[in-house]
Tab-separated table of C-alpha atoms and ligand atoms in Angstrom:
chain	number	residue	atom	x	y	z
A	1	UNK	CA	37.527	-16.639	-1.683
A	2	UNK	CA	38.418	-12.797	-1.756
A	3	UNK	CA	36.406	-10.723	1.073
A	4	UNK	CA	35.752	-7.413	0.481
A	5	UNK	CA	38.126	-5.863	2.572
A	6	UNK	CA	40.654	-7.660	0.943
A	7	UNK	CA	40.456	-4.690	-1.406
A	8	UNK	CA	42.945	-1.693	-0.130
A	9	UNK	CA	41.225	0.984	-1.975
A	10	UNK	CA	37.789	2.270	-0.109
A	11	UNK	CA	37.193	4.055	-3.463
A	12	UNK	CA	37.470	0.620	-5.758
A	13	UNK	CA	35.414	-1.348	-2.831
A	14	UNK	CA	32.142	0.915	-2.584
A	15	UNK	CA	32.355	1.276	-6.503
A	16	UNK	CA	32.554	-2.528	-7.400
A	17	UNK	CA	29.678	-2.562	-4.701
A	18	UNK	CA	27.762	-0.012	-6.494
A	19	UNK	CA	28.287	-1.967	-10.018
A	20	UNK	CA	27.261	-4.923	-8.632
A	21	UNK	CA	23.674	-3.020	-7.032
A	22	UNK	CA	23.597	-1.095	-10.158
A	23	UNK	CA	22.687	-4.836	-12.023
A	24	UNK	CA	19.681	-5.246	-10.304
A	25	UNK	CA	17.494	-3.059	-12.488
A	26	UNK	CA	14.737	-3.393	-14.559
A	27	UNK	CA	15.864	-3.981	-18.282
A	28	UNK	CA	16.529	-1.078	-20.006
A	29	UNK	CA	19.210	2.105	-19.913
A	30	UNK	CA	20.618	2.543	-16.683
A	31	UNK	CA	19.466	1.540	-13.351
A	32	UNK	CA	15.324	1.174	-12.482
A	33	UNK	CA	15.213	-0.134	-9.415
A	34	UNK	CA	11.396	0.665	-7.982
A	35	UNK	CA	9.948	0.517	-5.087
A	36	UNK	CA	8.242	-3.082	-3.516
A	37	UNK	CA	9.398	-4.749	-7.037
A	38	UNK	CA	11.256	-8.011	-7.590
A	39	UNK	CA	14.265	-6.062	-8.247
A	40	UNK	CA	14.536	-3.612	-4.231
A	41	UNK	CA	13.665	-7.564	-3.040
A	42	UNK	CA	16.588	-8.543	-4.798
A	43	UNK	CA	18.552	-5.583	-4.083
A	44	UNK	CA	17.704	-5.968	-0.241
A	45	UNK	CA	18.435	-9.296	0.683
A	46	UNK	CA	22.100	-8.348	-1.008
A	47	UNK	CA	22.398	-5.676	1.014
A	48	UNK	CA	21.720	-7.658	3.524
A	49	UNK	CA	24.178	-10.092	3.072
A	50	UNK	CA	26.706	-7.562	3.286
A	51	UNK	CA	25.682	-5.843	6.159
A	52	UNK	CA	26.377	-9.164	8.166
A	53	UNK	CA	29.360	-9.938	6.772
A	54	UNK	CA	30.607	-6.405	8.391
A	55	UNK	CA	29.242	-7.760	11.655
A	56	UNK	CA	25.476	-6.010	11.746
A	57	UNK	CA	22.476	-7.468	12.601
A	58	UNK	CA	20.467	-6.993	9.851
A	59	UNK	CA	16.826	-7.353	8.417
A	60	UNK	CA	14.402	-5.872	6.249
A	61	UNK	CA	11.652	-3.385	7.961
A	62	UNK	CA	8.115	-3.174	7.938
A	63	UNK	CA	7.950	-0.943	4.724
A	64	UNK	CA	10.796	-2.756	2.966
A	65	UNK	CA	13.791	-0.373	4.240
A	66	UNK	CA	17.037	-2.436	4.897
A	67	UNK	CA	18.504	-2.136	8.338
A	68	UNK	CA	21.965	-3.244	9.583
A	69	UNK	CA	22.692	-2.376	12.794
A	70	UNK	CA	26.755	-2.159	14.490
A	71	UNK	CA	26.132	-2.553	17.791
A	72	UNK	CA	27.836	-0.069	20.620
A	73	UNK	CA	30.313	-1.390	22.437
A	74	UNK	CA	28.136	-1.891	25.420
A	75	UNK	CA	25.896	-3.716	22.913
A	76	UNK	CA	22.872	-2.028	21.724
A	77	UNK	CA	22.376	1.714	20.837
A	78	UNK	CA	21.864	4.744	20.703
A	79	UNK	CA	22.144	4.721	16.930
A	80	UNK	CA	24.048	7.108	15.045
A	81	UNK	CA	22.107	6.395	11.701
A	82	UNK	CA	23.734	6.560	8.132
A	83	UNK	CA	22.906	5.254	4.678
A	84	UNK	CA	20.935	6.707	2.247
A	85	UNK	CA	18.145	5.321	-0.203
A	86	UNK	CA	18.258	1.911	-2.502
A	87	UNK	CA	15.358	3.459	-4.625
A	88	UNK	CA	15.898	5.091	-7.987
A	89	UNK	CA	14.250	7.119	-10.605
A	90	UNK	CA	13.234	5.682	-14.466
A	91	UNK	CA	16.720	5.180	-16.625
A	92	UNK	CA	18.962	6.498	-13.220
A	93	UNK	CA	22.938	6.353	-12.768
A	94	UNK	CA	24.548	3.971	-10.273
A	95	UNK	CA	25.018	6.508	-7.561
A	96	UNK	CA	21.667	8.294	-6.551
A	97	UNK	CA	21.162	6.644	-3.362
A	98	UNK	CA	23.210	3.373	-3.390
A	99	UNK	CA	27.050	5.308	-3.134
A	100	UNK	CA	25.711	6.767	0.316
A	101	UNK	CA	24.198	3.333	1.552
A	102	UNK	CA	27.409	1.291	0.382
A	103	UNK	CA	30.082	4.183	1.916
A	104	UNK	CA	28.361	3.619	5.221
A	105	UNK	CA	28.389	-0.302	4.662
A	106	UNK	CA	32.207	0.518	3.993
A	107	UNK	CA	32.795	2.498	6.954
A	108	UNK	CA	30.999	-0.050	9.555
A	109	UNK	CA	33.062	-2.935	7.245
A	110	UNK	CA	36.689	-0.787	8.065
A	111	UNK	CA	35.642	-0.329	11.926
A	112	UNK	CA	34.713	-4.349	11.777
A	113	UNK	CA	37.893	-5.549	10.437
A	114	UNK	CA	39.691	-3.334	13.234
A	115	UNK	CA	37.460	-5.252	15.561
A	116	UNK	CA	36.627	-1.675	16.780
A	117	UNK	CA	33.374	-0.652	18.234
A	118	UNK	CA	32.553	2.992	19.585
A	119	UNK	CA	30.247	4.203	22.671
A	120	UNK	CA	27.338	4.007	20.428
A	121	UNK	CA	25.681	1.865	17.728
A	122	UNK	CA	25.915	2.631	13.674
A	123	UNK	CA	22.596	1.639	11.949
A	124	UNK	CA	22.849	2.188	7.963
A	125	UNK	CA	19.274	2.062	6.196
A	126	UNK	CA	18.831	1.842	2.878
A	127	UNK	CA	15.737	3.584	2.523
A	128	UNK	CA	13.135	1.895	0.266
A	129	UNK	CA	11.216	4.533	-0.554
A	130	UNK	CA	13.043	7.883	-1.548
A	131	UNK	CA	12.240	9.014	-4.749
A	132	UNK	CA	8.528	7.851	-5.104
A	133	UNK	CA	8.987	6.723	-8.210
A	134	UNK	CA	6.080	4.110	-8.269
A	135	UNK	CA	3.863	5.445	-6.181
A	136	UNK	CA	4.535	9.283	-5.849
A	137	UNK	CA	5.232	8.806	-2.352
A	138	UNK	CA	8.742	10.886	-1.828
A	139	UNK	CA	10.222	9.929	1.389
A	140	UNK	CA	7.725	6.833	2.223
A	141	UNK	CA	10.607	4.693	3.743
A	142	UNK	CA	11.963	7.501	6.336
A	143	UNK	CA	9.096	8.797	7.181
A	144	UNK	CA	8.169	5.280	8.342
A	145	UNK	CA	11.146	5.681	10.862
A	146	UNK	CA	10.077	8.784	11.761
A	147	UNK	CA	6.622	7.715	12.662
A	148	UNK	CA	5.166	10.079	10.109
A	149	UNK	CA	3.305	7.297	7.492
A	150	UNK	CA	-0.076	8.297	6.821
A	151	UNK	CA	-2.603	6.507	4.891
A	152	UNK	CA	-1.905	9.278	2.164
A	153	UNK	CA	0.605	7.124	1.510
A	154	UNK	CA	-0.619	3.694	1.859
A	155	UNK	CA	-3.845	4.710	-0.450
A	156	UNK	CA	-1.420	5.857	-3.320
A	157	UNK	CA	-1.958	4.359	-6.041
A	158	UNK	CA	0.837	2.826	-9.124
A	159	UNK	CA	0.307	3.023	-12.936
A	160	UNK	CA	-1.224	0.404	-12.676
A	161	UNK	CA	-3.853	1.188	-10.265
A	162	UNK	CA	-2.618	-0.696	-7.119
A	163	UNK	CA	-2.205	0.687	-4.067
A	164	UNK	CA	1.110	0.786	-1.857
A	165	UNK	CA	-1.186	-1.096	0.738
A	166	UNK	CA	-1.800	-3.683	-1.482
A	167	UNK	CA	1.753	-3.843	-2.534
A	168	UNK	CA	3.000	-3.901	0.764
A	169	UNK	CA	0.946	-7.173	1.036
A	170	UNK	CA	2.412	-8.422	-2.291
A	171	UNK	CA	5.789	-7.924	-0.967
A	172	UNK	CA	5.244	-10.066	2.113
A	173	UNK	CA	4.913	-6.728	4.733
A	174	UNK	CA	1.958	-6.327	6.739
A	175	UNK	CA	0.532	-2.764	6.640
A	176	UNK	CA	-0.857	-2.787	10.029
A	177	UNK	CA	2.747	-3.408	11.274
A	178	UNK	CA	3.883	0.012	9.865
A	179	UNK	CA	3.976	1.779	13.529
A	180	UNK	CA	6.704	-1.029	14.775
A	181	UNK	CA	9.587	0.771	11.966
A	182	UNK	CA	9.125	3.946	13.938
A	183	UNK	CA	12.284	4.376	15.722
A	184	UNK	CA	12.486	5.613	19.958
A	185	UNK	CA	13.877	9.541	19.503
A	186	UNK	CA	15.776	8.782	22.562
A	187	UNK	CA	17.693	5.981	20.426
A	188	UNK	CA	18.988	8.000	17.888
A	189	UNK	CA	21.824	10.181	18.148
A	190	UNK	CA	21.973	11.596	14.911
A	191	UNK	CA	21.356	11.344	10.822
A	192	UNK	CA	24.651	11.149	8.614
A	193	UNK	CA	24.048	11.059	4.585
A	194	UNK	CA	26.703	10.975	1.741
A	195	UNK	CA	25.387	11.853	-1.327
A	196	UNK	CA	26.985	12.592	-5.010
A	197	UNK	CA	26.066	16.503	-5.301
A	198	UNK	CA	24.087	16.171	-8.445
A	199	UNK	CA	25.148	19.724	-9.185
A	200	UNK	CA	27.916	21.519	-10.754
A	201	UNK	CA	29.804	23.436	-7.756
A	202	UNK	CA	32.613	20.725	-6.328
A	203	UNK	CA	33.614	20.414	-10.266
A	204	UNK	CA	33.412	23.928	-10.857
A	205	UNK	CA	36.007	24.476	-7.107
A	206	UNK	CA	38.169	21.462	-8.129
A	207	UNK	CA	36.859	20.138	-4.861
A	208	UNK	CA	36.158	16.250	-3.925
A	209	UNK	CA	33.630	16.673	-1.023
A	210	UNK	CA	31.312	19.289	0.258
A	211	UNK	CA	29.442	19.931	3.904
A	212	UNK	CA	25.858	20.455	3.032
A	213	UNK	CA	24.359	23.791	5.104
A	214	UNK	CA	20.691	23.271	4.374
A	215	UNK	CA	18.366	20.991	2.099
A	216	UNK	CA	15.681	23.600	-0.260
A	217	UNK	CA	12.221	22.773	0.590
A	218	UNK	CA	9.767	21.560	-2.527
A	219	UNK	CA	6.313	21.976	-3.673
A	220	UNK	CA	4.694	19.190	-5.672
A	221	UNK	CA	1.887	19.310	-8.023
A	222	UNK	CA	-0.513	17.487	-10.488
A	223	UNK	CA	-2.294	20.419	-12.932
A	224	UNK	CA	-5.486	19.538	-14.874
A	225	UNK	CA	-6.218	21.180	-17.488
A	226	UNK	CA	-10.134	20.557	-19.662
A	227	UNK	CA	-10.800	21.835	-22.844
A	228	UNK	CA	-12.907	20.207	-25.472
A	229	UNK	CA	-11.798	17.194	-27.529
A	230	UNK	CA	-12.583	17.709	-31.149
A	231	UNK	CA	-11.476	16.941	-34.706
A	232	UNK	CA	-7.650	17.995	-35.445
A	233	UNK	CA	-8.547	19.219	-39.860
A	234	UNK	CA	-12.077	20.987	-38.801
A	235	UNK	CA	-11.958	23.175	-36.284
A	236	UNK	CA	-10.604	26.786	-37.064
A	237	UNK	CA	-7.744	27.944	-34.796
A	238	UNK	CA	-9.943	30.939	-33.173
A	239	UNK	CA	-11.967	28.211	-31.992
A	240	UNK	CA	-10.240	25.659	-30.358
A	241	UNK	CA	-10.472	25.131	-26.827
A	242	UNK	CA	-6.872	23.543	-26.597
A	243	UNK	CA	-5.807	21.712	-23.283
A	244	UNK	CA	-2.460	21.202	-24.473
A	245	UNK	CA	-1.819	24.748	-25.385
A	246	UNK	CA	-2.889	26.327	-22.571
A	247	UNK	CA	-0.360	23.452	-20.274
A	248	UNK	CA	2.897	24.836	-22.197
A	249	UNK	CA	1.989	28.555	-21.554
A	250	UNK	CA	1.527	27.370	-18.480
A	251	UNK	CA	4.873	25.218	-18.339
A	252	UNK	CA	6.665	28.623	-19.981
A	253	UNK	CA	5.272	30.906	-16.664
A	254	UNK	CA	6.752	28.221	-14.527
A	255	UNK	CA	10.169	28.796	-15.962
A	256	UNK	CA	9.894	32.806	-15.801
A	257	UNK	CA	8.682	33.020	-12.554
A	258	UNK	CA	11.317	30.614	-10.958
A	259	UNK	CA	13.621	32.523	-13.135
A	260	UNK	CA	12.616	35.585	-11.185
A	261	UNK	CA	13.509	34.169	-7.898
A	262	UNK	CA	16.855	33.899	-6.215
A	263	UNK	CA	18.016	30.318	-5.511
A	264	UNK	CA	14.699	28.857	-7.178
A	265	UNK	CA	14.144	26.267	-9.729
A	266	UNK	CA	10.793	25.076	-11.518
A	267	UNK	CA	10.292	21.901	-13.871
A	268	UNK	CA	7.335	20.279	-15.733
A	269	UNK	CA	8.865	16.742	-16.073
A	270	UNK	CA	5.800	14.684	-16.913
A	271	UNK	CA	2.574	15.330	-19.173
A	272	UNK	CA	0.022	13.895	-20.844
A	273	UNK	CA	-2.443	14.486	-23.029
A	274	UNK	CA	-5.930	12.306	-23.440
A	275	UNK	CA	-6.986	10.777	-25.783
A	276	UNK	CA	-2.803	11.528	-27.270
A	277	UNK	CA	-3.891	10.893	-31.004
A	278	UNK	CA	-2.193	12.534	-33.901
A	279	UNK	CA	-5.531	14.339	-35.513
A	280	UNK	CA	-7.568	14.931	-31.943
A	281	UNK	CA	-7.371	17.834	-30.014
A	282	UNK	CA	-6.755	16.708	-26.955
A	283	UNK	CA	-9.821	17.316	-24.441
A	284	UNK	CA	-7.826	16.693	-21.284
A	285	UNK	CA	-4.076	17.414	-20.415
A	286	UNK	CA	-2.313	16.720	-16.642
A	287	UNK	CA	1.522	17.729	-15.914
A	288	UNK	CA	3.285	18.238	-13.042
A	289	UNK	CA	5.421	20.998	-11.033
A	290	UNK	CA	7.763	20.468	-9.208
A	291	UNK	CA	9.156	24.017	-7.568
A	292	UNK	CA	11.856	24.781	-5.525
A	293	UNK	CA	13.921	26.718	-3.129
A	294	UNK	CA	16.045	27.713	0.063
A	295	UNK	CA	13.569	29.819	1.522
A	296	UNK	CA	10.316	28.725	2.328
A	297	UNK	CA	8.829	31.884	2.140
A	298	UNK	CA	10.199	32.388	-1.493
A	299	UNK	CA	9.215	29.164	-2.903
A	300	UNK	CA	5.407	30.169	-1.395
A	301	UNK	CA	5.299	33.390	-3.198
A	302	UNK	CA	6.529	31.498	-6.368
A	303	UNK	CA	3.818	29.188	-6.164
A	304	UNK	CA	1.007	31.573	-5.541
A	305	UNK	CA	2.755	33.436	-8.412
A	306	UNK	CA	2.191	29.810	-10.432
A	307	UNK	CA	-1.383	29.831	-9.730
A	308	UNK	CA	-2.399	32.675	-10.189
A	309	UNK	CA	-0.790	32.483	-13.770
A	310	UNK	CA	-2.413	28.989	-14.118
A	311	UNK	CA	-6.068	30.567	-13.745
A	312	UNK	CA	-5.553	33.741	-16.051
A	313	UNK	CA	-4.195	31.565	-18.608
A	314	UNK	CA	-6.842	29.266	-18.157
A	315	UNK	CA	-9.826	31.776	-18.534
A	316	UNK	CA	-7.687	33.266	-21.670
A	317	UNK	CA	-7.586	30.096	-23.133
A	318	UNK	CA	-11.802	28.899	-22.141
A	319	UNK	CA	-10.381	26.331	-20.485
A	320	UNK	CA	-10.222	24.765	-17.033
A	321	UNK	CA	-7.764	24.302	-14.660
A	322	UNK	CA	-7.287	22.531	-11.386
A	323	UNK	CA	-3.968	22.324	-9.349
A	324	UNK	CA	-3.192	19.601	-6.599
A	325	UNK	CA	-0.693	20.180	-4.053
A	326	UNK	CA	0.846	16.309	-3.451
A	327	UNK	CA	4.022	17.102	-1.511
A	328	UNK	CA	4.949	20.234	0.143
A	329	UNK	CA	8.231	19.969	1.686
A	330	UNK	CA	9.959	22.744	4.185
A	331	UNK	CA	13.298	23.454	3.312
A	332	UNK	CA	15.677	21.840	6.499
A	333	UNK	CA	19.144	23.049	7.584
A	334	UNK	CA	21.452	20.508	8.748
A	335	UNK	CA	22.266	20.851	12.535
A	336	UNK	CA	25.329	23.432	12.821
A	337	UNK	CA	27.750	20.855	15.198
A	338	UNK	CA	26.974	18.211	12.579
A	339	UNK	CA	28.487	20.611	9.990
A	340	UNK	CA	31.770	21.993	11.758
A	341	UNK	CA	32.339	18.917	12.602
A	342	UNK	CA	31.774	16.976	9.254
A	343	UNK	CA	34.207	20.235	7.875
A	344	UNK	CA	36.552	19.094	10.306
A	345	UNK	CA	36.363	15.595	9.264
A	346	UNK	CA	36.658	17.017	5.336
A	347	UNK	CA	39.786	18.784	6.106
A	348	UNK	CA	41.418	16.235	8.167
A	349	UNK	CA	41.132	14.179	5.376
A	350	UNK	CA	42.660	16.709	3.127
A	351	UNK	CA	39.353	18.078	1.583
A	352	UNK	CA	38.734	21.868	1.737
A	353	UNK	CA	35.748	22.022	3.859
A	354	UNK	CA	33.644	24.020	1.168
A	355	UNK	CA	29.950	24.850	2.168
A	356	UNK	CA	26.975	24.425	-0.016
A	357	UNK	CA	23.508	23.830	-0.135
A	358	UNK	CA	21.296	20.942	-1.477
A	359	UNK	CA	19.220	21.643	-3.764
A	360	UNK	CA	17.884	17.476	-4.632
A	361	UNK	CA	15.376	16.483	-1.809
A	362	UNK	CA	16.989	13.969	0.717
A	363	UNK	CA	15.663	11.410	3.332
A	364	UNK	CA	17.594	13.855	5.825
A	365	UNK	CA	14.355	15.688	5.725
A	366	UNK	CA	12.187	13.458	7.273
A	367	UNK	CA	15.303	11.938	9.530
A	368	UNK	CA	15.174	15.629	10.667
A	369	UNK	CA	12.291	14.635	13.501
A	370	UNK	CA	14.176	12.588	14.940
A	371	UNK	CA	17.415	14.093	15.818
A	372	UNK	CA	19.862	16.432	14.146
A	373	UNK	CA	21.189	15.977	10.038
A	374	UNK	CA	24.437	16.551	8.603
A	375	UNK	CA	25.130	15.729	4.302
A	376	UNK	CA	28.547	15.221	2.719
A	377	UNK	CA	28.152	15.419	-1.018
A	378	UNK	CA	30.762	13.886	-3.577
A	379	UNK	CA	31.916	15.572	-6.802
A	380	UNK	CA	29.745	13.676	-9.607
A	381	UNK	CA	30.983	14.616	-13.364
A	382	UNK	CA	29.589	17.510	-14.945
A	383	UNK	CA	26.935	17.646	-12.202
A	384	UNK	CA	24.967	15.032	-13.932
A	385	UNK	CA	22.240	13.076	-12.126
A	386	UNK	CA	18.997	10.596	-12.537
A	387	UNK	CA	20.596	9.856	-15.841
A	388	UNK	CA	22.872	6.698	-16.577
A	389	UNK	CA	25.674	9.332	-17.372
A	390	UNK	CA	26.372	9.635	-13.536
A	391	UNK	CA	30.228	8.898	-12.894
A	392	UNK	CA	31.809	9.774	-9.861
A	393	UNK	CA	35.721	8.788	-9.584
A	394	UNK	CA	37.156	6.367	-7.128
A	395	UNK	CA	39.646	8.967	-5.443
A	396	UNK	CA	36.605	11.236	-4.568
A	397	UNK	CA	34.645	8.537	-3.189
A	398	UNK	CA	37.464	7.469	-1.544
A	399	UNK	CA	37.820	11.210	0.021
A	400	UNK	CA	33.776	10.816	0.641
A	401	UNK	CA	34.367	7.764	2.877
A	402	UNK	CA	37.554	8.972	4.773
A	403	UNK	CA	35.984	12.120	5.489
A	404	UNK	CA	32.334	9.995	6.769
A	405	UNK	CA	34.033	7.635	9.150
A	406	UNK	CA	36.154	10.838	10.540
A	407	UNK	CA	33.012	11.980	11.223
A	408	UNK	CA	31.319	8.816	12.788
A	409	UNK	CA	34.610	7.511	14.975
A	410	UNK	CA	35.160	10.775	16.168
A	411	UNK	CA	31.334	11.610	17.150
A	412	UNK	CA	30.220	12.353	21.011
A	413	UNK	CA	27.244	10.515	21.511
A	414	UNK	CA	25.687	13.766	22.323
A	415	UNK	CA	21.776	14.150	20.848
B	501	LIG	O1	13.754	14.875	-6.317
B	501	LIG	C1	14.720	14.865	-5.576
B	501	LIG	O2	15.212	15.908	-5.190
B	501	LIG	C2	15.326	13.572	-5.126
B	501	LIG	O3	16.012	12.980	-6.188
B	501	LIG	N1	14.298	12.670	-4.643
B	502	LIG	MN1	17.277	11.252	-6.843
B	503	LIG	MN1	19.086	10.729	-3.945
């Protein structure tokens, strides 16, 4: 029977790889692949197979994360740590996640069939818990391994009305066992991530890869807005007291304030009006934000800018409105030797080492506590991501996964 390396081409291995993970979805248009479902079980005892077939021990964590580790030569660690996350969005392309967990699979499979190990270990996670699709709980698997899992997260709650505690339990983890996935600083040498860019600037240079400087911090946030329910053919448009109306003003001050700041971006992606029937008006709407940008500072004066703009619309409208903060991320720079380095290992492999930030939240944030980050990103087409129109080529990945083992064989096991 073939084995994987059988296949010359790096690029043509991690993308039949990523096919094959891109299958176990939910039904439907492109990949849904949620948290703690049948489908990351699925997904995770694959990835597991694979990991010891390139000669890691491997096993699924306490919060469902997948962890193969390539022992040092010495046996044993420190870790350099790479992967990415095996979570996706609703209706998501192949590549979100899974081409950064399966081009460090590749790279520990290359150093495996050269029989080669290094002074330190490789661990790859794929991280269960990225996106926080189900359970609005960004980041959940990393910040497990970072020792940073509060009960916020374990009393979140899916659409359904169950709690990640409770699906933990479904899934066969133990909650209480949480504390045992945080990983010893002292054992980890570093955080590597390859990512497709999910932006427009490597297509618009002609450009394979990129070295990521910095990752642009995000605030989260649920809006309610109460007006009065009442009868759609009656009630005279002076007199309405219109939820819905008052949410797109709203959603249209997001998009000029962000507008009005450098390097900032704002999006409504989800509402909902209540009760939703054609001849009610609605008596209750909620809709998220979700606001970003490289500075900190800048993407706190945007918010405060939100709202305020929230409450005077609001009080125009004789409506109420409440906001909830649920995430609120800092922006986080990836560690300056990781990126002249990783340039290094982009040029050697015949990339232009082209700069540029990230402006899609990554588990490198929360990796961040533990030791220092570096990101590659790969050219995706157009830009497009968390769609199923994400394509990335097998020559670029190819470059991606040169330029990431560079980077690991030729790392000092300095923290
Ligand atoms: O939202 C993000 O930036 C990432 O896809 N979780
Ligand atoms: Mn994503
Ligand atoms: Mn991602």
């Amino acid at each position: 029977m073939a084995s994987y390396m059988d296949e010359p081409d790096a690029g043509k291995r991690i993308l039949g790889r990523c096919d094959e993970l891109g299958r176990i979805s939910e039904p439907g248009e492109g990949v849904t692949r949620l948290y703690l479902t049948p489908q990351h079980r699925t997904a995770a005892e694959t990835l597991v197979r694979w990991m010891g077939e390139a000669g890691m021990d491997a096993h699924i964590d306490e919060v469902g994360n997948v962890v193969g580790r390539y022992h040092s030569q010495a046996g044993g660690g420190p870790y350099l740590i790479t992967g990415s996350h095996m979570d996706s969005v609703i209706n998501a392309g192949r590549y979100d996640g899974p081409l950064g967990v399966i081009t460090s699979l590749d790279c520990v499979a290359a150093l495996n069939a050269r029989g080669k190990r290094l002074p330190f270990g490789i661990e790859v996670v794929a991280f269960g818990d990225e996106e926080g699709t189900r359970f609005r709980t960004t980041l959940a698997g990393s910040r497990a391994i970072t020792g940073q899992y509060g009960d916020d997260l374990l009393n979140a709650k899916d659409d359904t009305g169950l709690t990640l505690r409770d699906a933990l339990s479904a899934f066969g983890l133990d909650p209480a066992r949480i504390p045992e996935a945080a990983r010893d600083p002292n054992d980890v040498i570093g955080y590597v991530e390859l990512h497709i860019e999910q932006g427009p600037v490597l297509q618009a240079k002609n450009l394979p890869v990129g070295v990521v400087t910095a990752i642009s911090g995000q605030t989260r946030a649920m809006v309610q807005v109460k007006g009065s329910a009442n009868h759609a053919g009656t009630v005279p448009m002076g007199m309405r007291k219109d939820p819905l109306l008052a949410a797109s003003e709203i959603a249209l001050a997001v998009e000029r304030i962000a507008s009005s700041h450098d390097n900032t971006v704002g999006t409504v992606g989800f509402i909902k009006a209540e009760p939703g029937l054609i001849n009610v008006i609605p008596g209750s709407v909620s809709f998220s934000i979700d606001l970003r940008s490289q500075k900190d500072e800048v993407r706190k004066a945007a918010f405060a800018e939100v709202e305020k703009a929230v409450q005077e619309i609001a009080s125009k409208r004789g409506v109420t409105a409440t906001v909830e903060v649920i995430l609120d991320l800092k922006s986080c720079p990836c560690a300056p030797d990781f990126v002249s380095r990783l340039q290094a290992a982009a040029t050697s492999t015949g990339s232009e080492p082209i700069l540029l930030p990230s402006g899609a939240g990554h588990d490198g944030m929360a990796m961040s506590q533990l030791s220092g980050i570096g990101m590659i990103f790969v050219r995706c087409k157009d830009g497009i991501s968390h769609s199923p129109e994400e394509s990335v080529t097998a020559g670029d990945v190819a470059a991606g996964a040169s330029t990431l083992l560079h980077f690991i064989e030729n790392f000092q096991g300095n923290r």
